[in-house]
Amino acid sequence: MASYETQTVERTDAIRADAFDMRHTFESGQPLTFHADYSEDGFSRNLAYSTGIGRISVSSSGNILHISHSGRYSRATARVEVIKRMGLNDDMERIYEGMNTDPFMDSAIRNFKGMRITENDSWETTMCFILSQFNNIKRIRLITRRMIERFGQPYSDGGTIISMFPSAEAVAGASIGDINACGTGFRGKYLKSAAKVCSENLDLKKLYGMDYASAKEALMELDGVGDKVADCILLFGYHKTEAFPIDTWIKRIIETVYFKGRNKSIKELHKFAERRWQPELLGYVQQYLFWNGRSLKVGT
DNA sequence: ACCCAGGCGGGCG
DNA sequence: CGCCCGCATGGG
């Protein structure tokens, strides 16, 4: 116990991060916000990991990203983890250059400069986006918090008990009544089914080594995971930036901006995006289209 | 009160 | 294939 306590000492680090806007990144509806222990102090977040390894908090000022970590994270590991999770390995100059095909994309880049695609735990992302269908972002967060409180394993962060993100095993073992009590609605049965598969038959970690198309096919075997949700999981859980999730917003925005408001099928929209932008940029294109279009209420 | 939300599964022609 | 429908719940 004594040695455990000494390992919970807070350590700090800082890295330079150009073209990184923490507010845009954290508020862009990606799952890391759903379980973050959230404090509005300048701008900082605690990332409570489902691994139980420890906690990493990040805050930003200018182009400096401050890291503070405890538990069994070494300084080097924490640093690598933050860089990976914040998408800091992505070359934004090159990405912006490829994305910027027209005035709307140009304004999206100007309005949301520094917004990164984050990389989140695969099960956590899967669960969050199963909950996302026919739902809104605020309520997805509400449900997720309740799931964390009810099913998350406790973790002691230097004496402060936090609840980790519930594992697939924990959700699979929960009764449908307890799951529904979190406000999941009709998605509860999908979630339980998917959790069971993910804890018994499908190793989500295996998808990291698979190409985009194969990984998508595997994910779509899960209950409650269709074309759009699979693309979200691949983008935000696996950082497969070929994924181009098309939701009601993206559909409306592309139809309005690029097709004079004419109705297009999801398939046609995928085809349009694939012809217009390089494959590895599609995830970023989608994220910028979505947030710029939403903030400008395009098509509404 | 009423409307809608980062879709999906199931059933139909 | 494409199309249509129902769906639980909480916030505006």
mmCIF file of C-alpha atoms (C1' of nucleotides) in Angstrom:
data_model
loop_
_atom_site.group_PDB
_atom_site.id
_atom_site.type_symbol
_atom_site.label_atom_id
_atom_site.label_comp_id
_atom_site.label_asym_id
_atom_site.label_seq_id
_atom_site.Cartn_x
_atom_site.Cartn_y
_atom_site.Cartn_z
ATOM 1 C CA MET A 1 0.000 0.000 0.000
ATOM 2 C CA ALA A 2 2.776 2.393 0.869
ATOM 3 C CA SER A 3 4.412 1.823 -2.487
ATOM 4 C CA TYR A 4 1.074 2.296 -4.196
ATOM 5 C CA GLU A 5 0.640 5.672 -2.504
ATOM 6 C CA THR A 6 4.055 6.861 -3.625
ATOM 7 C CA GLN A 7 3.060 6.023 -7.182
ATOM 8 C CA THR A 8 0.078 8.347 -7.095
ATOM 9 C CA VAL A 9 2.268 11.417 -6.859
ATOM 10 C CA GLU A 10 1.372 14.035 -9.431
ATOM 11 C CA ARG A 11 3.891 14.509 -12.233
ATOM 12 C CA THR A 12 3.811 17.207 -14.857
ATOM 13 C CA ASP A 13 5.060 17.706 -18.369
ATOM 14 C CA ALA A 14 4.452 20.067 -21.235
ATOM 15 C CA ILE A 15 4.585 19.683 -24.964
ATOM 16 C CA ARG A 16 4.337 22.121 -27.782
ATOM 17 C CA ALA A 17 1.313 21.549 -29.953
ATOM 18 C CA ASP A 18 0.843 23.759 -32.980
ATOM 19 C CA ALA A 19 -2.473 23.788 -34.832
ATOM 20 C CA PHE A 20 -4.140 22.318 -31.778
ATOM 21 C CA ASP A 21 -7.238 23.890 -30.221
ATOM 22 C CA MET A 22 -8.244 22.030 -27.105
ATOM 23 C CA ARG A 23 -11.666 23.612 -26.805
ATOM 24 C CA HIS A 24 -12.655 22.746 -30.359
ATOM 25 C CA THR A 25 -11.212 19.273 -29.953
ATOM 26 C CA PHE A 26 -12.895 18.477 -26.651
ATOM 27 C CA GLU A 27 -16.207 20.053 -27.510
ATOM 28 C CA SER A 28 -16.535 18.389 -30.893
ATOM 29 C CA GLY A 29 -18.665 15.526 -29.650
ATOM 30 C CA GLN A 30 -15.976 12.882 -29.604
ATOM 31 C CA PRO A 31 -16.146 10.260 -26.882
ATOM 32 C CA LEU A 32 -13.256 11.467 -24.748
ATOM 33 C CA THR A 33 -15.531 14.219 -23.523
ATOM 34 C CA PHE A 34 -18.164 11.710 -22.521
ATOM 35 C CA HIS A 35 -16.181 10.264 -19.655
ATOM 36 C CA ALA A 36 -13.874 13.121 -18.880
ATOM 37 C CA ASP A 37 -13.856 14.541 -15.437
ATOM 38 C CA TYR A 38 -14.672 17.989 -16.629
ATOM 39 C CA SER A 39 -13.334 21.239 -15.192
ATOM 40 C CA GLU A 40 -13.625 24.628 -16.834
ATOM 41 C CA ASP A 41 -10.490 26.278 -15.618
ATOM 42 C CA GLY A 42 -9.014 28.124 -18.531
ATOM 43 C CA PHE A 43 -9.393 24.906 -20.303
ATOM 44 C CA SER A 44 -8.511 21.582 -18.783
ATOM 45 C CA ARG A 45 -9.810 18.074 -18.615
ATOM 46 C CA ASN A 46 -9.040 14.983 -16.630
ATOM 47 C CA LEU A 47 -8.973 11.839 -18.680
ATOM 48 C CA ALA A 48 -10.113 8.923 -16.583
ATOM 49 C CA TYR A 49 -8.865 5.847 -18.305
ATOM 50 C CA SER A 50 -10.689 2.566 -18.333
ATOM 51 C CA THR A 51 -7.374 0.774 -18.075
ATOM 52 C CA GLY A 52 -6.934 1.596 -14.412
ATOM 53 C CA ILE A 53 -3.303 2.487 -15.101
ATOM 54 C CA GLY A 54 -3.780 5.982 -13.815
ATOM 55 C CA ARG A 55 -5.089 9.393 -14.638
ATOM 56 C CA ILE A 56 -3.851 11.946 -17.131
ATOM 57 C CA SER A 57 -5.068 15.540 -17.047
ATOM 58 C CA VAL A 58 -4.447 17.991 -19.821
ATOM 59 C CA SER A 59 -4.833 21.725 -20.117
ATOM 60 C CA SER A 60 -3.703 24.191 -22.705
ATOM 61 C CA SER A 61 -2.438 27.725 -22.925
ATOM 62 C CA GLY A 62 -1.429 29.026 -26.319
ATOM 63 C CA ASN A 63 0.388 26.294 -28.160
ATOM 64 C CA ILE A 64 1.595 24.629 -24.962
ATOM 65 C CA LEU A 65 -0.211 21.512 -23.845
ATOM 66 C CA HIS A 66 0.260 20.874 -20.133
ATOM 67 C CA ILE A 67 0.146 17.296 -18.931
ATOM 68 C CA SER A 68 -0.307 16.160 -15.376
ATOM 69 C CA HIS A 69 -0.438 12.477 -14.527
ATOM 70 C CA SER A 70 -0.598 10.104 -11.607
ATOM 71 C CA GLY A 71 -0.848 6.389 -10.975
ATOM 72 C CA ARG A 72 1.437 4.023 -12.865
ATOM 73 C CA TYR A 73 1.947 6.258 -15.872
ATOM 74 C CA SER A 74 5.582 7.070 -16.500
ATOM 75 C CA ARG A 75 6.361 10.476 -17.875
ATOM 76 C CA ALA A 76 7.223 9.018 -21.262
ATOM 77 C CA THR A 77 4.146 6.803 -21.443
ATOM 78 C CA ALA A 78 1.836 9.641 -20.456
ATOM 79 C CA ARG A 79 3.367 11.822 -23.112
ATOM 80 C CA VAL A 80 2.980 9.225 -25.840
ATOM 81 C CA GLU A 81 -0.576 8.567 -24.714
ATOM 82 C CA VAL A 82 -1.546 12.230 -24.871
ATOM 83 C CA ILE A 83 -0.005 12.670 -28.301
ATOM 84 C CA LYS A 84 -1.861 9.637 -29.593
ATOM 85 C CA ARG A 85 -5.190 10.477 -27.980
ATOM 86 C CA MET A 86 -5.163 14.104 -29.102
ATOM 87 C CA GLY A 87 -4.237 13.239 -32.680
ATOM 88 C CA LEU A 88 -1.081 15.306 -32.432
ATOM 89 C CA ASN A 89 0.747 13.116 -34.927
ATOM 90 C CA ASP A 90 -1.531 14.363 -37.697
ATOM 91 C CA ASP A 91 0.055 16.889 -40.026
ATOM 92 C CA MET A 92 -2.614 19.583 -40.005
ATOM 93 C CA GLU A 93 -0.938 21.787 -42.606
ATOM 94 C CA ARG A 94 -1.016 18.966 -45.126
ATOM 95 C CA ILE A 95 -4.540 17.959 -44.100
ATOM 96 C CA TYR A 96 -5.873 21.508 -44.398
ATOM 97 C CA GLU A 97 -4.251 21.927 -47.763
ATOM 98 C CA GLY A 98 -5.976 18.793 -49.065
ATOM 99 C CA MET A 99 -9.319 19.626 -47.459
ATOM 100 C CA ASN A 100 -9.539 23.165 -48.693
ATOM 101 C CA THR A 101 -11.334 22.609 -51.979
ATOM 102 C CA ASP A 102 -13.880 25.420 -51.817
ATOM 103 C CA PRO A 103 -15.091 28.458 -49.833
ATOM 104 C CA PHE A 104 -17.168 26.397 -47.403
ATOM 105 C CA MET A 105 -14.247 24.168 -46.458
ATOM 106 C CA ASP A 106 -12.056 27.242 -46.239
ATOM 107 C CA SER A 107 -14.415 28.823 -43.716
ATOM 108 C CA ALA A 108 -14.683 25.534 -41.814
ATOM 109 C CA ILE A 109 -10.917 25.447 -41.445
ATOM 110 C CA ARG A 110 -10.805 29.087 -40.335
ATOM 111 C CA ASN A 111 -13.656 28.642 -37.845
ATOM 112 C CA PHE A 112 -12.428 25.378 -36.331
ATOM 113 C CA LYS A 113 -8.688 25.587 -36.791
ATOM 114 C CA GLY A 114 -6.903 23.205 -34.472
ATOM 115 C CA MET A 115 -9.781 20.784 -34.049
ATOM 116 C CA ARG A 116 -8.248 17.314 -34.017
ATOM 117 C CA ILE A 117 -9.662 13.845 -34.392
ATOM 118 C CA THR A 118 -9.046 12.153 -31.065
ATOM 119 C CA GLU A 119 -8.318 8.478 -30.558
ATOM 120 C CA ASN A 120 -10.369 6.796 -27.878
ATOM 121 C CA ASP A 121 -10.685 3.351 -26.377
ATOM 122 C CA SER A 122 -12.373 1.043 -28.875
ATOM 123 C CA TRP A 123 -15.051 -0.351 -26.562
ATOM 124 C CA GLU A 124 -15.785 3.041 -25.093
ATOM 125 C CA THR A 125 -16.264 4.475 -28.569
ATOM 126 C CA THR A 126 -18.430 1.563 -29.602
ATOM 127 C CA MET A 127 -20.686 2.007 -26.611
ATOM 128 C CA CYS A 128 -20.968 5.783 -26.972
ATOM 129 C CA PHE A 129 -21.954 5.547 -30.603
ATOM 130 C CA ILE A 130 -24.439 2.730 -30.115
ATOM 131 C CA LEU A 131 -26.073 5.181 -27.715
ATOM 132 C CA SER A 132 -25.864 7.957 -30.295
ATOM 133 C CA GLN A 133 -28.478 6.689 -32.715
ATOM 134 C CA PHE A 134 -31.635 8.788 -32.930
ATOM 135 C CA ASN A 135 -30.301 10.824 -30.032
ATOM 136 C CA ASN A 136 -28.599 14.125 -29.330
ATOM 137 C CA ILE A 137 -25.113 14.814 -28.059
ATOM 138 C CA LYS A 138 -26.212 16.252 -24.739
ATOM 139 C CA ARG A 139 -28.321 13.240 -23.908
ATOM 140 C CA ILE A 140 -25.639 10.800 -25.067
ATOM 141 C CA ARG A 141 -23.419 12.383 -22.439
ATOM 142 C CA LEU A 142 -26.142 12.150 -19.820
ATOM 143 C CA ILE A 143 -26.708 8.454 -20.462
ATOM 144 C CA THR A 144 -22.979 7.757 -20.581
ATOM 145 C CA ARG A 145 -22.416 9.457 -17.225
ATOM 146 C CA ARG A 146 -25.155 7.378 -15.671
ATOM 147 C CA MET A 147 -23.621 4.210 -17.116
ATOM 148 C CA ILE A 148 -20.254 5.204 -15.676
ATOM 149 C CA GLU A 149 -21.742 5.868 -12.250
ATOM 150 C CA ARG A 150 -23.750 2.669 -12.202
ATOM 151 C CA PHE A 151 -21.417 0.178 -13.862
ATOM 152 C CA GLY A 152 -17.935 1.721 -13.829
ATOM 153 C CA GLN A 153 -15.259 0.132 -11.719
ATOM 154 C CA PRO A 154 -13.986 2.446 -8.959
ATOM 155 C CA TYR A 155 -10.432 3.720 -9.224
ATOM 156 C CA SER A 156 -8.569 5.441 -6.413
ATOM 157 C CA ASP A 157 -6.663 8.448 -7.689
ATOM 158 C CA GLY A 158 -4.541 9.304 -4.677
ATOM 159 C CA GLY A 159 -7.517 8.776 -2.406
ATOM 160 C CA THR A 160 -10.100 10.367 -4.662
ATOM 161 C CA ILE A 161 -12.424 7.677 -5.935
ATOM 162 C CA ILE A 162 -13.406 8.057 -9.542
ATOM 163 C CA SER A 163 -15.541 5.765 -11.624
ATOM 164 C CA MET A 164 -13.924 4.347 -14.725
ATOM 165 C CA PHE A 165 -15.662 3.735 -18.006
ATOM 166 C CA PRO A 166 -17.622 0.469 -17.703
ATOM 167 C CA SER A 167 -16.036 -2.509 -19.435
ATOM 168 C CA ALA A 168 -17.877 -4.587 -22.019
ATOM 169 C CA GLU A 169 -17.972 -7.383 -19.441
ATOM 170 C CA ALA A 170 -19.667 -5.128 -16.899
ATOM 171 C CA VAL A 171 -22.318 -4.042 -19.385
ATOM 172 C CA ALA A 172 -22.841 -7.584 -20.677
ATOM 173 C CA GLY A 173 -23.358 -8.784 -17.114
ATOM 174 C CA ALA A 174 -25.827 -6.051 -16.217
ATOM 175 C CA SER A 175 -29.563 -6.673 -16.301
ATOM 176 C CA ILE A 176 -31.527 -5.008 -19.076
ATOM 177 C CA GLY A 177 -33.522 -3.258 -16.369
ATOM 178 C CA ASP A 178 -30.390 -1.700 -14.846
ATOM 179 C CA ILE A 179 -29.175 -0.650 -18.282
ATOM 180 C CA ASN A 180 -32.515 0.934 -19.136
ATOM 181 C CA ALA A 181 -32.480 2.762 -15.807
ATOM 182 C CA CYS A 182 -29.659 4.862 -17.275
ATOM 183 C CA GLY A 183 -32.061 6.230 -19.879
ATOM 184 C CA THR A 184 -30.819 4.171 -22.804
ATOM 185 C CA GLY A 185 -34.343 3.679 -24.124
ATOM 186 C CA PHE A 186 -34.664 1.232 -27.011
ATOM 187 C CA ARG A 187 -30.854 1.218 -27.392
ATOM 188 C CA GLY A 188 -30.438 -0.744 -24.167
ATOM 189 C CA LYS A 189 -30.975 -4.110 -25.828
ATOM 190 C CA TYR A 190 -28.491 -3.272 -28.605
ATOM 191 C CA LEU A 191 -25.908 -2.239 -26.076
ATOM 192 C CA LYS A 192 -26.231 -5.373 -23.979
ATOM 193 C CA SER A 193 -26.029 -7.576 -27.046
ATOM 194 C CA ALA A 194 -22.982 -5.749 -28.413
ATOM 195 C CA ALA A 195 -21.305 -5.856 -24.994
ATOM 196 C CA LYS A 196 -21.801 -9.601 -24.836
ATOM 197 C CA VAL A 197 -20.248 -10.102 -28.270
ATOM 198 C CA CYS A 198 -17.350 -7.775 -27.475
ATOM 199 C CA SER A 199 -16.589 -9.584 -24.234
ATOM 200 C CA GLU A 200 -16.902 -13.090 -25.665
ATOM 201 C CA ASN A 201 -16.481 -13.360 -29.427
ATOM 202 C CA LEU A 202 -15.145 -10.182 -30.966
ATOM 203 C CA ASP A 203 -11.796 -8.800 -29.833
ATOM 204 C CA LEU A 204 -12.075 -5.099 -30.638
ATOM 205 C CA LYS A 205 -8.298 -4.718 -30.294
ATOM 206 C CA LYS A 206 -7.855 -6.958 -33.313
ATOM 207 C CA LEU A 207 -9.447 -4.343 -35.559
ATOM 208 C CA TYR A 208 -6.430 -2.038 -35.191
ATOM 209 C CA GLY A 209 -4.506 -4.338 -37.501
ATOM 210 C CA MET A 210 -7.274 -4.615 -40.049
ATOM 211 C CA ASP A 211 -7.892 -2.399 -43.047
ATOM 212 C CA TYR A 212 -10.796 0.021 -42.999
ATOM 213 C CA ALA A 213 -13.251 -2.080 -45.022
ATOM 214 C CA SER A 214 -12.666 -5.316 -43.088
ATOM 215 C CA ALA A 215 -12.830 -3.589 -39.726
ATOM 216 C CA LYS A 216 -16.084 -1.910 -40.720
ATOM 217 C CA GLU A 217 -17.584 -5.204 -41.782
ATOM 218 C CA ALA A 218 -16.660 -6.741 -38.430
ATOM 219 C CA LEU A 219 -18.151 -3.855 -36.447
ATOM 220 C CA MET A 220 -21.402 -3.978 -38.391
ATOM 221 C CA GLU A 221 -21.979 -7.482 -37.060
ATOM 222 C CA LEU A 222 -22.759 -5.859 -33.721
ATOM 223 C CA ASP A 223 -26.321 -5.041 -32.782
ATOM 224 C CA GLY A 224 -26.978 -1.326 -33.058
ATOM 225 C CA VAL A 225 -23.983 -0.719 -35.328
ATOM 226 C CA GLY A 226 -24.840 0.236 -38.895
ATOM 227 C CA ASP A 227 -22.989 2.191 -41.562
ATOM 228 C CA LYS A 228 -22.831 5.506 -39.730
ATOM 229 C CA VAL A 229 -22.057 4.214 -36.246
ATOM 230 C CA ALA A 230 -19.365 1.889 -37.623
ATOM 231 C CA ASP A 231 -17.708 4.849 -39.341
ATOM 232 C CA CYS A 232 -17.780 6.839 -36.097
ATOM 233 C CA ILE A 233 -16.167 3.971 -34.182
ATOM 234 C CA LEU A 234 -13.473 3.583 -36.828
ATOM 235 C CA LEU A 235 -12.779 7.301 -36.883
ATOM 236 C CA PHE A 236 -12.827 8.115 -33.167
ATOM 237 C CA GLY A 237 -11.778 4.741 -31.769
ATOM 238 C CA TYR A 238 -9.228 3.572 -34.323
ATOM 239 C CA HIS A 239 -8.189 6.814 -35.956
ATOM 240 C CA LYS A 240 -9.006 5.327 -39.350
ATOM 241 C CA THR A 241 -9.406 8.645 -41.105
ATOM 242 C CA GLU A 242 -10.796 7.050 -44.267
ATOM 243 C CA ALA A 243 -14.076 6.811 -42.373
ATOM 244 C CA PHE A 244 -16.712 9.358 -43.376
ATOM 245 C CA PRO A 245 -19.728 9.091 -41.078
ATOM 246 C CA ILE A 246 -22.859 10.482 -42.713
ATOM 247 C CA ASP A 247 -25.511 11.594 -40.270
ATOM 248 C CA THR A 248 -28.506 13.862 -40.768
ATOM 249 C CA TRP A 249 -26.292 16.947 -40.459
ATOM 250 C CA ILE A 250 -23.658 15.833 -42.941
ATOM 251 C CA LYS A 251 -26.362 14.792 -45.375
ATOM 252 C CA ARG A 252 -28.140 18.122 -45.132
ATOM 253 C CA ILE A 253 -24.926 20.135 -45.260
ATOM 254 C CA ILE A 254 -23.508 18.395 -48.349
ATOM 255 C CA GLU A 255 -26.863 18.566 -50.132
ATOM 256 C CA THR A 256 -27.138 22.262 -49.353
ATOM 257 C CA VAL A 257 -23.550 23.297 -50.072
ATOM 258 C CA TYR A 258 -22.728 21.029 -53.009
ATOM 259 C CA PHE A 259 -26.056 19.963 -54.571
ATOM 260 C CA LYS A 260 -28.263 23.057 -54.352
ATOM 261 C CA GLY A 261 -30.396 21.349 -51.723
ATOM 262 C CA ARG A 262 -31.248 18.347 -53.876
ATOM 263 C CA ASN A 263 -31.908 15.082 -52.075
ATOM 264 C CA LYS A 264 -29.084 12.534 -52.302
ATOM 265 C CA SER A 265 -28.818 8.994 -50.991
ATOM 266 C CA ILE A 266 -26.210 8.056 -48.398
ATOM 267 C CA LYS A 267 -24.464 5.977 -51.030
ATOM 268 C CA GLU A 268 -24.283 8.925 -53.423
ATOM 269 C CA LEU A 269 -22.923 11.127 -50.651
ATOM 270 C CA HIS A 270 -20.165 8.623 -49.836
ATOM 271 C CA LYS A 271 -19.267 8.510 -53.507
ATOM 272 C CA PHE A 272 -19.227 12.287 -53.747
ATOM 273 C CA ALA A 273 -16.831 12.613 -50.794
ATOM 274 C CA GLU A 274 -14.533 9.877 -52.082
ATOM 275 C CA ARG A 275 -14.173 11.600 -55.421
ATOM 276 C CA ARG A 276 -13.650 15.045 -53.973
ATOM 277 C CA TRP A 277 -11.128 14.400 -51.198
ATOM 278 C CA GLN A 278 -8.196 12.065 -50.632
ATOM 279 C CA PRO A 279 -9.198 8.904 -48.758
ATOM 280 C CA GLU A 280 -7.113 9.535 -45.644
ATOM 281 C CA LEU A 281 -8.583 13.047 -45.254
ATOM 282 C CA LEU A 282 -12.242 12.046 -45.238
ATOM 283 C CA GLY A 283 -12.564 11.771 -41.455
ATOM 284 C CA TYR A 284 -11.213 15.265 -40.963
ATOM 285 C CA VAL A 285 -13.357 16.615 -43.792
ATOM 286 C CA GLN A 286 -16.426 15.165 -42.150
ATOM 287 C CA GLN A 287 -15.579 16.624 -38.761
ATOM 288 C CA TYR A 288 -15.072 20.109 -40.168
ATOM 289 C CA LEU A 289 -18.143 19.933 -42.406
ATOM 290 C CA PHE A 290 -20.214 18.833 -39.449
ATOM 291 C CA TRP A 291 -19.163 21.506 -36.972
ATOM 292 C CA ASN A 292 -19.036 24.355 -39.421
ATOM 293 C CA GLY A 293 -22.402 23.401 -40.876
ATOM 294 C CA ARG A 294 -23.962 22.956 -37.472
ATOM 295 C CA SER A 295 -22.675 26.226 -36.120
ATOM 296 C CA LEU A 296 -23.942 28.045 -39.223
ATOM 297 C CA LYS A 297 -27.206 26.052 -39.151
ATOM 298 C CA VAL A 298 -26.707 25.114 -42.787
ATOM 299 C CA GLY A 299 -29.849 23.735 -44.375
ATOM 300 C CA THR A 300 -32.132 24.386 -41.421
ATOM 301 C "C1'" DA B 1 -48.173 20.806 -25.345
ATOM 302 C "C1'" DC B 2 -45.300 19.684 -29.017
ATOM 303 C "C1'" DC B 3 -41.065 18.665 -31.586
ATOM 304 C "C1'" DC B 4 -36.789 16.758 -32.381
ATOM 305 C "C1'" DA B 5 -32.329 14.436 -31.739
ATOM 306 C "C1'" DG B 6 -24.632 12.522 -34.950
ATOM 307 C "C1'" DG B 7 -29.718 5.691 -37.084
ATOM 308 C "C1'" DC B 8 -30.846 1.126 -36.796
ATOM 309 C "C1'" DG B 9 -33.447 -3.169 -37.381
ATOM 310 C "C1'" DG B 10 -37.207 -5.271 -39.461
ATOM 311 C "C1'" DG B 11 -40.605 -5.750 -42.875
ATOM 312 C "C1'" DC B 12 -42.234 -4.639 -47.259
ATOM 313 C "C1'" DG B 13 -42.525 -4.359 -52.558
ATOM 314 C "C1'" DC C 1 -31.656 -3.361 -53.468
ATOM 315 C "C1'" DG C 2 -34.607 0.995 -51.859
ATOM 316 C "C1'" DC C 3 -38.130 2.589 -48.977
ATOM 317 C "C1'" DC C 4 -40.854 3.182 -44.801
ATOM 318 C "C1'" DC C 5 -41.803 2.704 -40.146
ATOM 319 C "C1'" DG C 6 -41.383 2.516 -35.065
ATOM 320 C "C1'" DC C 7 -38.523 3.523 -31.499
ATOM 321 C "C1'" DA C 8 -37.513 5.607 -25.394
ATOM 322 C "C1'" DT C 9 -36.275 9.753 -23.359
ATOM 323 C "C1'" DG C 10 -34.953 14.392 -22.053
ATOM 324 C "C1'" DG C 11 -34.387 19.173 -23.425
ATOM 325 C "C1'" DG C 12 -35.937 23.381 -25.976
#
